[in-house]
JSON list of C-alpha atoms in Angstrom, two decimals:
[
{"chain": "H", "resi": 1, "resn": "MET", "atom": "CA", "xyz": [95.85, 52.14, -12.77]},
{"chain": "H", "resi": 2, "resn": "SER", "atom": "CA", "xyz": [92.60, 53.63, -11.45]},
{"chain": "H", "resi": 3, "resn": "LYS", "atom": "CA", "xyz": [90.16, 55.07, -13.97]},
{"chain": "H", "resi": 4, "resn": "GLU", "atom": "CA", "xyz": [89.16, 58.71, -13.68]},
{"chain": "H", "resi": 5, "resn": "SER", "atom": "CA", "xyz": [85.95, 60.51, -14.56]},
{"chain": "H", "resi": 6, "resn": "PHE", "atom": "CA", "xyz": [84.73, 64.11, -14.68]},
{"chain": "H", "resi": 7, "resn": "ILE", "atom": "CA", "xyz": [82.08, 65.81, -12.63]},
{"chain": "H", "resi": 8, "resn": "TYR", "atom": "CA", "xyz": [81.05, 69.43, -13.02]},
{"chain": "H", "resi": 9, "resn": "GLY", "atom": "CA", "xyz": [78.77, 72.03, -11.49]},
{"chain": "H", "resi": 10, "resn": "ILE", "atom": "CA", "xyz": [78.95, 73.71, -8.11]},
{"chain": "H", "resi": 11, "resn": "ASN", "atom": "CA", "xyz": [76.76, 71.25, -6.18]},
{"chain": "H", "resi": 12, "resn": "SER", "atom": "CA", "xyz": [78.42, 68.18, -7.66]},
{"chain": "H", "resi": 13, "resn": "VAL", "atom": "CA", "xyz": [81.94, 69.33, -6.84]},
{"chain": "H", "resi": 14, "resn": "ALA", "atom": "CA", "xyz": [80.94, 70.65, -3.40]},
{"chain": "H", "resi": 15, "resn": "GLU", "atom": "CA", "xyz": [79.31, 67.32, -2.46]},
{"chain": "H", "resi": 16, "resn": "ALA", "atom": "CA", "xyz": [82.33, 65.35, -3.65]},
{"chain": "H", "resi": 17, "resn": "LEU", "atom": "CA", "xyz": [84.66, 67.66, -1.74]},
{"chain": "H", "resi": 18, "resn": "GLU", "atom": "CA", "xyz": [82.70, 67.24, 1.49]},
{"chain": "H", "resi": 19, "resn": "TYR", "atom": "CA", "xyz": [82.06, 63.51, 1.38]},
{"chain": "H", "resi": 20, "resn": "GLU", "atom": "CA", "xyz": [84.48, 61.95, -1.13]},
{"chain": "H", "resi": 21, "resn": "SER", "atom": "CA", "xyz": [87.48, 64.29, -1.09]},
{"chain": "H", "resi": 22, "resn": "GLU", "atom": "CA", "xyz": [89.96, 61.40, -1.13]},
{"chain": "H", "resi": 23, "resn": "ARG", "atom": "CA", "xyz": [88.74, 60.53, -4.64]},
{"chain": "H", "resi": 24, "resn": "ILE", "atom": "CA", "xyz": [89.30, 64.00, -6.10]},
{"chain": "H", "resi": 25, "resn": "VAL", "atom": "CA", "xyz": [92.38, 64.17, -8.31]},
{"chain": "H", "resi": 26, "resn": "LYS", "atom": "CA", "xyz": [92.14, 67.78, -9.45]},
{"chain": "H", "resi": 27, "resn": "ILE", "atom": "CA", "xyz": [89.70, 70.69, -9.57]},
{"chain": "H", "resi": 28, "resn": "PHE", "atom": "CA", "xyz": [89.43, 73.05, -12.54]},
{"chain": "H", "resi": 29, "resn": "PHE", "atom": "CA", "xyz": [87.84, 76.48, -12.19]},
{"chain": "H", "resi": 30, "resn": "VAL", "atom": "CA", "xyz": [87.36, 79.38, -14.57]},
{"chain": "H", "resi": 31, "resn": "GLU", "atom": "CA", "xyz": [89.75, 82.31, -14.20]},
{"chain": "H", "resi": 32, "resn": "ASN", "atom": "CA", "xyz": [88.70, 85.65, -12.69]},
{"chain": "H", "resi": 33, "resn": "GLN", "atom": "CA", "xyz": [86.18, 83.79, -10.58]},
{"chain": "H", "resi": 34, "resn": "LYS", "atom": "CA", "xyz": [83.49, 85.93, -8.94]},
{"chain": "H", "resi": 35, "resn": "ASN", "atom": "CA", "xyz": [81.13, 83.24, -7.65]},
{"chain": "H", "resi": 36, "resn": "ASN", "atom": "CA", "xyz": [81.49, 83.03, -3.88]},
{"chain": "H", "resi": 37, "resn": "ARG", "atom": "CA", "xyz": [80.56, 79.35, -3.73]},
{"chain": "H", "resi": 38, "resn": "VAL", "atom": "CA", "xyz": [83.25, 78.47, -6.26]},
{"chain": "H", "resi": 39, "resn": "LYS", "atom": "CA", "xyz": [85.75, 80.53, -4.27]},
{"chain": "H", "resi": 40, "resn": "SER", "atom": "CA", "xyz": [84.72, 78.66, -1.12]},
{"chain": "H", "resi": 41, "resn": "ILE", "atom": "CA", "xyz": [85.24, 75.30, -2.84]},
{"chain": "H", "resi": 42, "resn": "ILE", "atom": "CA", "xyz": [88.74, 76.31, -3.92]},
{"chain": "H", "resi": 43, "resn": "ARG", "atom": "CA", "xyz": [89.61, 77.46, -0.41]},
{"chain": "H", "resi": 44, "resn": "GLN", "atom": "CA", "xyz": [88.41, 74.16, 1.04]},
{"chain": "H", "resi": 45, "resn": "SER", "atom": "CA", "xyz": [90.27, 72.15, -1.58]},
{"chain": "H", "resi": 46, "resn": "ASN", "atom": "CA", "xyz": [93.48, 74.03, -0.77]},
{"chain": "H", "resi": 47, "resn": "LYS", "atom": "CA", "xyz": [93.04, 73.16, 2.91]},
{"chain": "H", "resi": 48, "resn": "LYS", "atom": "CA", "xyz": [92.75, 69.51, 1.93]},
{"chain": "H", "resi": 49, "resn": "ASN", "atom": "CA", "xyz": [95.81, 69.76, -0.32]},
{"chain": "H", "resi": 50, "resn": "ILE", "atom": "CA", "xyz": [93.81, 68.95, -3.45]},
{"chain": "H", "resi": 51, "resn": "LEU", "atom": "CA", "xyz": [95.28, 70.17, -6.72]},
{"chain": "H", "resi": 52, "resn": "SER", "atom": "CA", "xyz": [93.38, 72.96, -8.45]},
{"chain": "H", "resi": 53, "resn": "GLU", "atom": "CA", "xyz": [93.97, 74.80, -11.70]},
{"chain": "H", "resi": 54, "resn": "GLU", "atom": "CA", "xyz": [92.65, 78.11, -12.97]},
{"chain": "H", "resi": 55, "resn": "VAL", "atom": "CA", "xyz": [91.63, 77.77, -16.64]},
{"chain": "H", "resi": 56, "resn": "THR", "atom": "CA", "xyz": [89.87, 79.73, -19.34]},
{"chain": "H", "resi": 57, "resn": "LYS", "atom": "CA", "xyz": [86.16, 79.37, -19.97]},
{"chain": "H", "resi": 58, "resn": "GLU", "atom": "CA", "xyz": [86.98, 77.90, -23.39]},
{"chain": "H", "resi": 59, "resn": "PHE", "atom": "CA", "xyz": [89.33, 75.30, -21.92]},
{"chain": "H", "resi": 60, "resn": "LEU", "atom": "CA", "xyz": [86.69, 74.06, -19.46]},
{"chain": "H", "resi": 61, "resn": "GLN", "atom": "CA", "xyz": [84.04, 73.97, -22.14]},
{"chain": "H", "resi": 62, "resn": "ASN", "atom": "CA", "xyz": [86.26, 71.88, -24.42]},
{"chain": "H", "resi": 63, "resn": "LEU", "atom": "CA", "xyz": [87.25, 69.61, -21.55]},
{"chain": "H", "resi": 64, "resn": "LEU", "atom": "CA", "xyz": [83.64, 68.82, -20.67]},
{"chain": "H", "resi": 65, "resn": "SER", "atom": "CA", "xyz": [81.99, 69.27, -24.09]},
{"chain": "H", "resi": 66, "resn": "THR", "atom": "CA", "xyz": [79.42, 71.59, -22.52]},
{"chain": "H", "resi": 67, "resn": "SER", "atom": "CA", "xyz": [79.23, 75.26, -21.62]},
{"chain": "H", "resi": 68, "resn": "LYS", "atom": "CA", "xyz": [76.74, 74.57, -18.80]},
{"chain": "H", "resi": 69, "resn": "ASN", "atom": "CA", "xyz": [79.36, 73.78, -16.21]},
{"chain": "H", "resi": 70, "resn": "GLN", "atom": "CA", "xyz": [78.99, 76.70, -13.75]},
{"chain": "H", "resi": 71, "resn": "GLY", "atom": "CA", "xyz": [82.69, 77.41, -14.07]},
{"chain": "H", "resi": 72, "resn": "ILE", "atom": "CA", "xyz": [83.97, 74.45, -12.09]},
{"chain": "H", "resi": 73, "resn": "ALA", "atom": "CA", "xyz": [84.79, 70.78, -12.62]},
{"chain": "H", "resi": 74, "resn": "ALA", "atom": "CA", "xyz": [86.82, 68.01, -11.05]},
{"chain": "H", "resi": 75, "resn": "THR", "atom": "CA", "xyz": [88.44, 64.74, -12.01]},
{"chain": "H", "resi": 76, "resn": "LEU", "atom": "CA", "xyz": [87.65, 61.86, -9.68]},
{"chain": "H", "resi": 77, "resn": "ILE", "atom": "CA", "xyz": [88.97, 58.37, -9.25]},
{"chain": "H", "resi": 78, "resn": "GLN", "atom": "CA", "xyz": [86.00, 56.27, -10.34]},
{"chain": "H", "resi": 79, "resn": "LYS", "atom": "CA", "xyz": [84.23, 54.58, -7.46]},
{"chain": "H", "resi": 80, "resn": "ASP", "atom": "CA", "xyz": [83.90, 50.83, -7.25]},
{"chain": "H", "resi": 81, "resn": "TYR", "atom": "CA", "xyz": [80.55, 49.38, -8.24]},
{"chain": "H", "resi": 82, "resn": "PHE", "atom": "CA", "xyz": [78.84, 46.35, -6.76]},
{"chain": "H", "resi": 83, "resn": "ASP", "atom": "CA", "xyz": [78.03, 43.32, -8.88]},
{"chain": "H", "resi": 84, "resn": "ALA", "atom": "CA", "xyz": [75.06, 41.03, -8.20]},
{"chain": "H", "resi": 85, "resn": "LYS", "atom": "CA", "xyz": [76.91, 38.88, -5.68]},
{"chain": "H", "resi": 86, "resn": "THR", "atom": "CA", "xyz": [78.51, 41.69, -3.66]},
{"chain": "H", "resi": 87, "resn": "ALA", "atom": "CA", "xyz": [75.31, 43.73, -3.79]},
{"chain": "H", "resi": 88, "resn": "LEU", "atom": "CA", "xyz": [73.27, 40.93, -2.23]},
{"chain": "H", "resi": 89, "resn": "HIS", "atom": "CA", "xyz": [75.92, 40.39, 0.45]},
{"chain": "H", "resi": 90, "resn": "TYR", "atom": "CA", "xyz": [75.91, 44.12, 1.27]},
{"chain": "H", "resi": 91, "resn": "LEU", "atom": "CA", "xyz": [72.11, 44.35, 1.42]},
{"chain": "H", "resi": 92, "resn": "LYS", "atom": "CA", "xyz": [71.84, 41.31, 3.72]},
{"chain": "H", "resi": 93, "resn": "ASN", "atom": "CA", "xyz": [73.67, 43.29, 6.41]},
{"chain": "H", "resi": 94, "resn": "ILE", "atom": "CA", "xyz": [71.31, 46.28, 6.31]},
{"chain": "H", "resi": 95, "resn": "GLU", "atom": "CA", "xyz": [68.13, 46.56, 8.35]},
{"chain": "H", "resi": 96, "resn": "SER", "atom": "CA", "xyz": [65.08, 47.27, 6.12]},
{"chain": "H", "resi": 97, "resn": "PRO", "atom": "CA", "xyz": [67.12, 47.95, 2.95]},
{"chain": "H", "resi": 98, "resn": "LEU", "atom": "CA", "xyz": [65.61, 50.08, 0.20]},
{"chain": "H", "resi": 99, "resn": "VAL", "atom": "CA", "xyz": [66.72, 49.49, -3.39]},
{"chain": "H", "resi": 100, "resn": "LEU", "atom": "CA", "xyz": [65.93, 51.41, -6.57]},
{"chain": "H", "resi": 101, "resn": "ILE", "atom": "CA", "xyz": [66.13, 49.41, -9.81]},
{"chain": "H", "resi": 102, "resn": "LEU", "atom": "CA", "xyz": [66.40, 51.29, -13.12]},
{"chain": "H", "resi": 103, "resn": "ASP", "atom": "CA", "xyz": [65.01, 49.10, -15.88]},
{"chain": "H", "resi": 104, "resn": "ASP", "atom": "CA", "xyz": [66.11, 50.39, -19.28]},
{"chain": "H", "resi": 105, "resn": "LEU", "atom": "CA", "xyz": [66.40, 54.12, -18.55]},
{"chain": "H", "resi": 106, "resn": "ASP", "atom": "CA", "xyz": [68.83, 55.67, -21.03]},
{"chain": "H", "resi": 107, "resn": "ASP", "atom": "CA", "xyz": [68.62, 59.46, -20.69]},
{"chain": "H", "resi": 108, "resn": "PRO", "atom": "CA", "xyz": [71.48, 60.59, -18.41]},
{"chain": "H", "resi": 109, "resn": "ARG", "atom": "CA", "xyz": [69.36, 63.49, -17.15]},
{"chain": "H", "resi": 110, "resn": "ASN", "atom": "CA", "xyz": [66.63, 61.15, -15.99]},
{"chain": "H", "resi": 111, "resn": "ILE", "atom": "CA", "xyz": [69.18, 58.81, -14.46]},
{"chain": "H", "resi": 112, "resn": "GLY", "atom": "CA", "xyz": [70.74, 61.75, -12.62]},
{"chain": "H", "resi": 113, "resn": "ALA", "atom": "CA", "xyz": [67.31, 62.83, -11.33]},
{"chain": "H", "resi": 114, "resn": "CYS", "atom": "CA", "xyz": [66.70, 59.29, -10.05]},
{"chain": "H", "resi": 115, "resn": "TYR", "atom": "CA", "xyz": [70.00, 59.37, -8.16]},
{"chain": "H", "resi": 116, "resn": "ARG", "atom": "CA", "xyz": [69.19, 62.76, -6.68]},
{"chain": "H", "resi": 117, "resn": "THR", "atom": "CA", "xyz": [65.84, 61.51, -5.38]},
{"chain": "H", "resi": 118, "resn": "ALA", "atom": "CA", "xyz": [67.30, 58.18, -4.23]},
{"chain": "H", "resi": 119, "resn": "ASN", "atom": "CA", "xyz": [69.95, 59.92, -2.17]},
{"chain": "H", "resi": 120, "resn": "ALA", "atom": "CA", "xyz": [67.43, 62.35, -0.67]},
{"chain": "H", "resi": 121, "resn": "VAL", "atom": "CA", "xyz": [65.08, 59.61, 0.58]},
{"chain": "H", "resi": 122, "resn": "GLY", "atom": "CA", "xyz": [67.76, 57.24, 1.83]},
{"chain": "H", "resi": 123, "resn": "VAL", "atom": "CA", "xyz": [67.89, 54.56, -0.84]},
{"chain": "H", "resi": 124, "resn": "ASP", "atom": "CA", "xyz": [70.64, 52.11, 0.07]},
{"chain": "H", "resi": 125, "resn": "MET", "atom": "CA", "xyz": [71.50, 51.06, -3.49]},
{"chain": "H", "resi": 126, "resn": "VAL", "atom": "CA", "xyz": [70.64, 51.85, -7.10]},
{"chain": "H", "resi": 127, "resn": "VAL", "atom": "CA", "xyz": [70.73, 48.88, -9.47]},
{"chain": "H", "resi": 128, "resn": "VAL", "atom": "CA", "xyz": [71.30, 49.25, -13.21]},
{"chain": "H", "resi": 129, "resn": "SER", "atom": "CA", "xyz": [71.73, 46.87, -16.11]},
{"chain": "H", "resi": 130, "resn": "LYS", "atom": "CA", "xyz": [75.23, 46.27, -17.41]},
{"chain": "H", "resi": 131, "resn": "ASN", "atom": "CA", "xyz": [74.05, 46.28, -21.01]},
{"chain": "H", "resi": 132, "resn": "ARG", "atom": "CA", "xyz": [71.57, 49.14, -20.89]},
{"chain": "H", "resi": 133, "resn": "ILE", "atom": "CA", "xyz": [73.04, 52.10, -19.04]},
{"chain": "H", "resi": 134, "resn": "SER", "atom": "CA", "xyz": [76.37, 53.91, -19.27]},
{"chain": "H", "resi": 135, "resn": "LEU", "atom": "CA", "xyz": [77.30, 55.65, -16.04]},
{"chain": "H", "resi": 136, "resn": "ASN", "atom": "CA", "xyz": [80.29, 57.47, -17.54]},
{"chain": "H", "resi": 137, "resn": "SER", "atom": "CA", "xyz": [78.38, 60.61, -18.54]},
{"chain": "H", "resi": 138, "resn": "PRO", "atom": "CA", "xyz": [79.24, 63.61, -16.32]},
{"chain": "H", "resi": 139, "resn": "VAL", "atom": "CA", "xyz": [75.66, 64.79, -16.98]},
{"chain": "H", "resi": 140, "resn": "ILE", "atom": "CA", "xyz": [74.45, 62.16, -14.51]},
{"chain": "H", "resi": 141, "resn": "SER", "atom": "CA", "xyz": [76.55, 63.61, -11.71]},
{"chain": "H", "resi": 142, "resn": "LYS", "atom": "CA", "xyz": [75.61, 67.18, -12.65]},
{"chain": "H", "resi": 143, "resn": "VAL", "atom": "CA", "xyz": [71.85, 66.55, -12.68]},
{"chain": "H", "resi": 144, "resn": "SER", "atom": "CA", "xyz": [72.08, 64.47, -9.51]},
{"chain": "H", "resi": 145, "resn": "SER", "atom": "CA", "xyz": [73.75, 67.43, -7.74]},
{"chain": "H", "resi": 146, "resn": "GLY", "atom": "CA", "xyz": [76.55, 65.12, -6.70]},
{"chain": "H", "resi": 147, "resn": "ALA", "atom": "CA", "xyz": [74.27, 62.37, -5.34]},
{"chain": "H", "resi": 148, "resn": "PHE", "atom": "CA", "xyz": [75.56, 59.90, -7.92]},
{"chain": "H", "resi": 149, "resn": "GLU", "atom": "CA", "xyz": [78.98, 59.98, -6.27]},
{"chain": "H", "resi": 150, "resn": "LEU", "atom": "CA", "xyz": [77.45, 59.35, -2.84]},
{"chain": "H", "resi": 151, "resn": "THR", "atom": "CA", "xyz": [75.02, 56.54, -3.66]},
{"chain": "H", "resi": 152, "resn": "ASN", "atom": "CA", "xyz": [75.87, 52.84, -3.81]},
{"chain": "H", "resi": 153, "resn": "THR", "atom": "CA", "xyz": [75.48, 51.42, -7.31]},
{"chain": "H", "resi": 154, "resn": "ALA", "atom": "CA", "xyz": [75.22, 47.83, -8.47]},
{"chain": "H", "resi": 155, "resn": "ILE", "atom": "CA", "xyz": [75.72, 46.88, -12.11]},
{"chain": "H", "resi": 156, "resn": "VAL", "atom": "CA", "xyz": [74.11, 43.53, -12.91]},
{"chain": "H", "resi": 157, "resn": "SER", "atom": "CA", "xyz": [73.96, 41.46, -16.08]},
{"chain": "H", "resi": 158, "resn": "ASN", "atom": "CA", "xyz": [70.29, 40.55, -15.81]},
{"chain": "H", "resi": 159, "resn": "ILE", "atom": "CA", "xyz": [67.71, 42.66, -13.98]},
{"chain": "H", "resi": 160, "resn": "ALA", "atom": "CA", "xyz": [65.06, 39.91, -13.88]},
{"chain": "H", "resi": 161, "resn": "GLN", "atom": "CA", "xyz": [67.47, 37.38, -12.40]},
{"chain": "H", "resi": 162, "resn": "PHE", "atom": "CA", "xyz": [68.63, 39.90, -9.81]},
{"chain": "H", "resi": 163, "resn": "ILE", "atom": "CA", "xyz": [65.02, 40.56, -8.80]},
{"chain": "H", "resi": 164, "resn": "ASN", "atom": "CA", "xyz": [64.53, 36.81, -8.31]},
{"chain": "H", "resi": 165, "resn": "LYS", "atom": "CA", "xyz": [67.55, 36.76, -5.99]},
{"chain": "H", "resi": 166, "resn": "LEU", "atom": "CA", "xyz": [66.17, 39.73, -4.04]},
{"chain": "H", "resi": 167, "resn": "LYS", "atom": "CA", "xyz": [62.89, 37.87, -3.60]},
{"chain": "H", "resi": 168, "resn": "LYS", "atom": "CA", "xyz": [64.72, 34.84, -2.25]},
{"chain": "H", "resi": 169, "resn": "ASN", "atom": "CA", "xyz": [66.28, 37.19, 0.30]},
{"chain": "H", "resi": 170, "resn": "GLY", "atom": "CA", "xyz": [62.91, 38.43, 1.48]},
{"chain": "H", "resi": 171, "resn": "PHE", "atom": "CA", "xyz": [62.47, 41.57, -0.62]},
{"chain": "H", "resi": 172, "resn": "TRP", "atom": "CA", "xyz": [59.12, 42.96, -1.72]},
{"chain": "H", "resi": 173, "resn": "ILE", "atom": "CA", "xyz": [59.35, 44.16, -5.33]},
{"chain": "H", "resi": 174, "resn": "TYR", "atom": "CA", "xyz": [57.20, 47.10, -6.44]},
{"chain": "H", "resi": 175, "resn": "GLY", "atom": "CA", "xyz": [57.01, 48.22, -10.06]},
{"chain": "H", "resi": 176, "resn": "SER", "atom": "CA", "xyz": [56.09, 51.78, -11.00]},
{"chain": "H", "resi": 177, "resn": "SER", "atom": "CA", "xyz": [53.30, 52.13, -13.56]},
{"chain": "H", "resi": 178, "resn": "ASP", "atom": "CA", "xyz": [50.58, 54.57, -14.57]},
{"chain": "H", "resi": 179, "resn": "THR", "atom": "CA", "xyz": [48.12, 51.69, -14.16]},
{"chain": "H", "resi": 180, "resn": "ALA", "atom": "CA", "xyz": [49.24, 50.76, -10.64]},
{"chain": "H", "resi": 181, "resn": "ASN", "atom": "CA", "xyz": [46.51, 50.01, -8.12]},
{"chain": "H", "resi": 182, "resn": "LYS", "atom": "CA", "xyz": [48.59, 50.97, -5.09]},
{"chain": "H", "resi": 183, "resn": "ASP", "atom": "CA", "xyz": [50.09, 54.34, -4.17]},
{"chain": "H", "resi": 184, "resn": "TYR", "atom": "CA", "xyz": [53.79, 54.38, -3.26]},
{"chain": "H", "resi": 185, "resn": "LYS", "atom": "CA", "xyz": [52.83, 56.05, 0.04]},
{"chain": "H", "resi": 186, "resn": "GLU", "atom": "CA", "xyz": [50.97, 52.88, 1.04]},
{"chain": "H", "resi": 187, "resn": "VAL", "atom": "CA", "xyz": [54.08, 50.71, 0.90]},
{"chain": "H", "resi": 188, "resn": "ASP", "atom": "CA", "xyz": [55.50, 49.49, 4.23]},
{"chain": "H", "resi": 189, "resn": "TYR", "atom": "CA", "xyz": [59.14, 50.45, 3.89]},
{"chain": "H", "resi": 190, "resn": "GLN", "atom": "CA", "xyz": [60.00, 48.66, 7.13]},
{"chain": "H", "resi": 191, "resn": "ASP", "atom": "CA", "xyz": [60.20, 45.55, 4.97]},
{"chain": "H", "resi": 192, "resn": "SER", "atom": "CA", "xyz": [63.10, 44.90, 2.61]},
{"chain": "H", "resi": 193, "resn": "THR", "atom": "CA", "xyz": [61.90, 46.77, -0.47]},
{"chain": "H", "resi": 194, "resn": "ALA", "atom": "CA", "xyz": [62.91, 47.28, -4.09]},
{"chain": "H", "resi": 195, "resn": "ILE", "atom": "CA", "xyz": [61.20, 49.77, -6.40]},
{"chain": "H", "resi": 196, "resn": "VAL", "atom": "CA", "xyz": [61.53, 49.37, -10.16]},
{"chain": "H", "resi": 197, "resn": "ILE", "atom": "CA", "xyz": [61.36, 52.29, -12.59]},
{"chain": "H", "resi": 198, "resn": "GLY", "atom": "CA", "xyz": [60.99, 51.55, -16.28]},
{"chain": "H", "resi": 199, "resn": "SER", "atom": "CA", "xyz": [62.23, 53.34, -19.38]},
{"chain": "H", "resi": 200, "resn": "GLU", "atom": "CA", "xyz": [61.12, 56.78, -20.47]},
{"chain": "H", "resi": 201, "resn": "GLY", "atom": "CA", "xyz": [59.01, 55.60, -23.38]},
{"chain": "H", "resi": 202, "resn": "LYS", "atom": "CA", "xyz": [57.79, 52.08, -22.64]},
{"chain": "H", "resi": 203, "resn": "GLY", "atom": "CA", "xyz": [58.05, 51.73, -18.89]},
{"chain": "H", "resi": 204, "resn": "MET", "atom": "CA", "xyz": [59.12, 48.41, -17.43]},
{"chain": "H", "resi": 205, "resn": "ARG", "atom": "CA", "xyz": [59.87, 45.52, -19.74]},
{"chain": "H", "resi": 206, "resn": "ASP", "atom": "CA", "xyz": [57.22, 42.78, -19.65]},
{"chain": "H", "resi": 207, "resn": "LEU", "atom": "CA", "xyz": [59.58, 40.27, -18.03]},
{"chain": "H", "resi": 208, "resn": "THR", "atom": "CA", "xyz": [60.49, 42.76, -15.32]},
{"chain": "H", "resi": 209, "resn": "ALA", "atom": "CA", "xyz": [56.86, 43.74, -14.71]},
{"chain": "H", "resi": 210, "resn": "LYS", "atom": "CA", "xyz": [55.91, 40.10, -14.15]},
{"chain": "H", "resi": 211, "resn": "LYS", "atom": "CA", "xyz": [58.42, 39.96, -11.31]},
{"chain": "H", "resi": 212, "resn": "CYS", "atom": "CA", "xyz": [56.70, 42.78, -9.39]}
]
């Protein structure tokens, strides 16, 4: 049986409805709705024969464990993630692939912001560590404005080993740091490129930084 997850917020649900509607199981919206964008989402979901349910504000808050939900949420069939092997196979078939690697980030808001930026600039895949990041938080989707649901994600067991495999496949690896001697605007993104972002407090781990 497929696993399901929650997303919430107007942008998140609207993006899922436009691009991933086949994954939406049900939409919940607060009763006596006055927001025109929410009304529009419900009309579109009805046209696509997606289940929707009018609920109380308290019900939605308890369902999501947050009151900052903009009066709308949806349950989605969880998307499939790439592993190291399938990620490399996928990237080999892309011209000038761009990869974002998150090394030890743990705040779901920061992770969501990374997904939002990655989607906006055309990143082909976001890579996260299996043991470091939980992608189950609906906060990620909310902060990403739905970009999390639209961006390819690979979950790997070892970031350093995955970077080595990218190098063997012709990737240039760039690590972000406040002591960097090269601006990100100077990078030639026509090459196969991976950019690494470290944790909120310590930045990249030493082993990861040595790979850049």
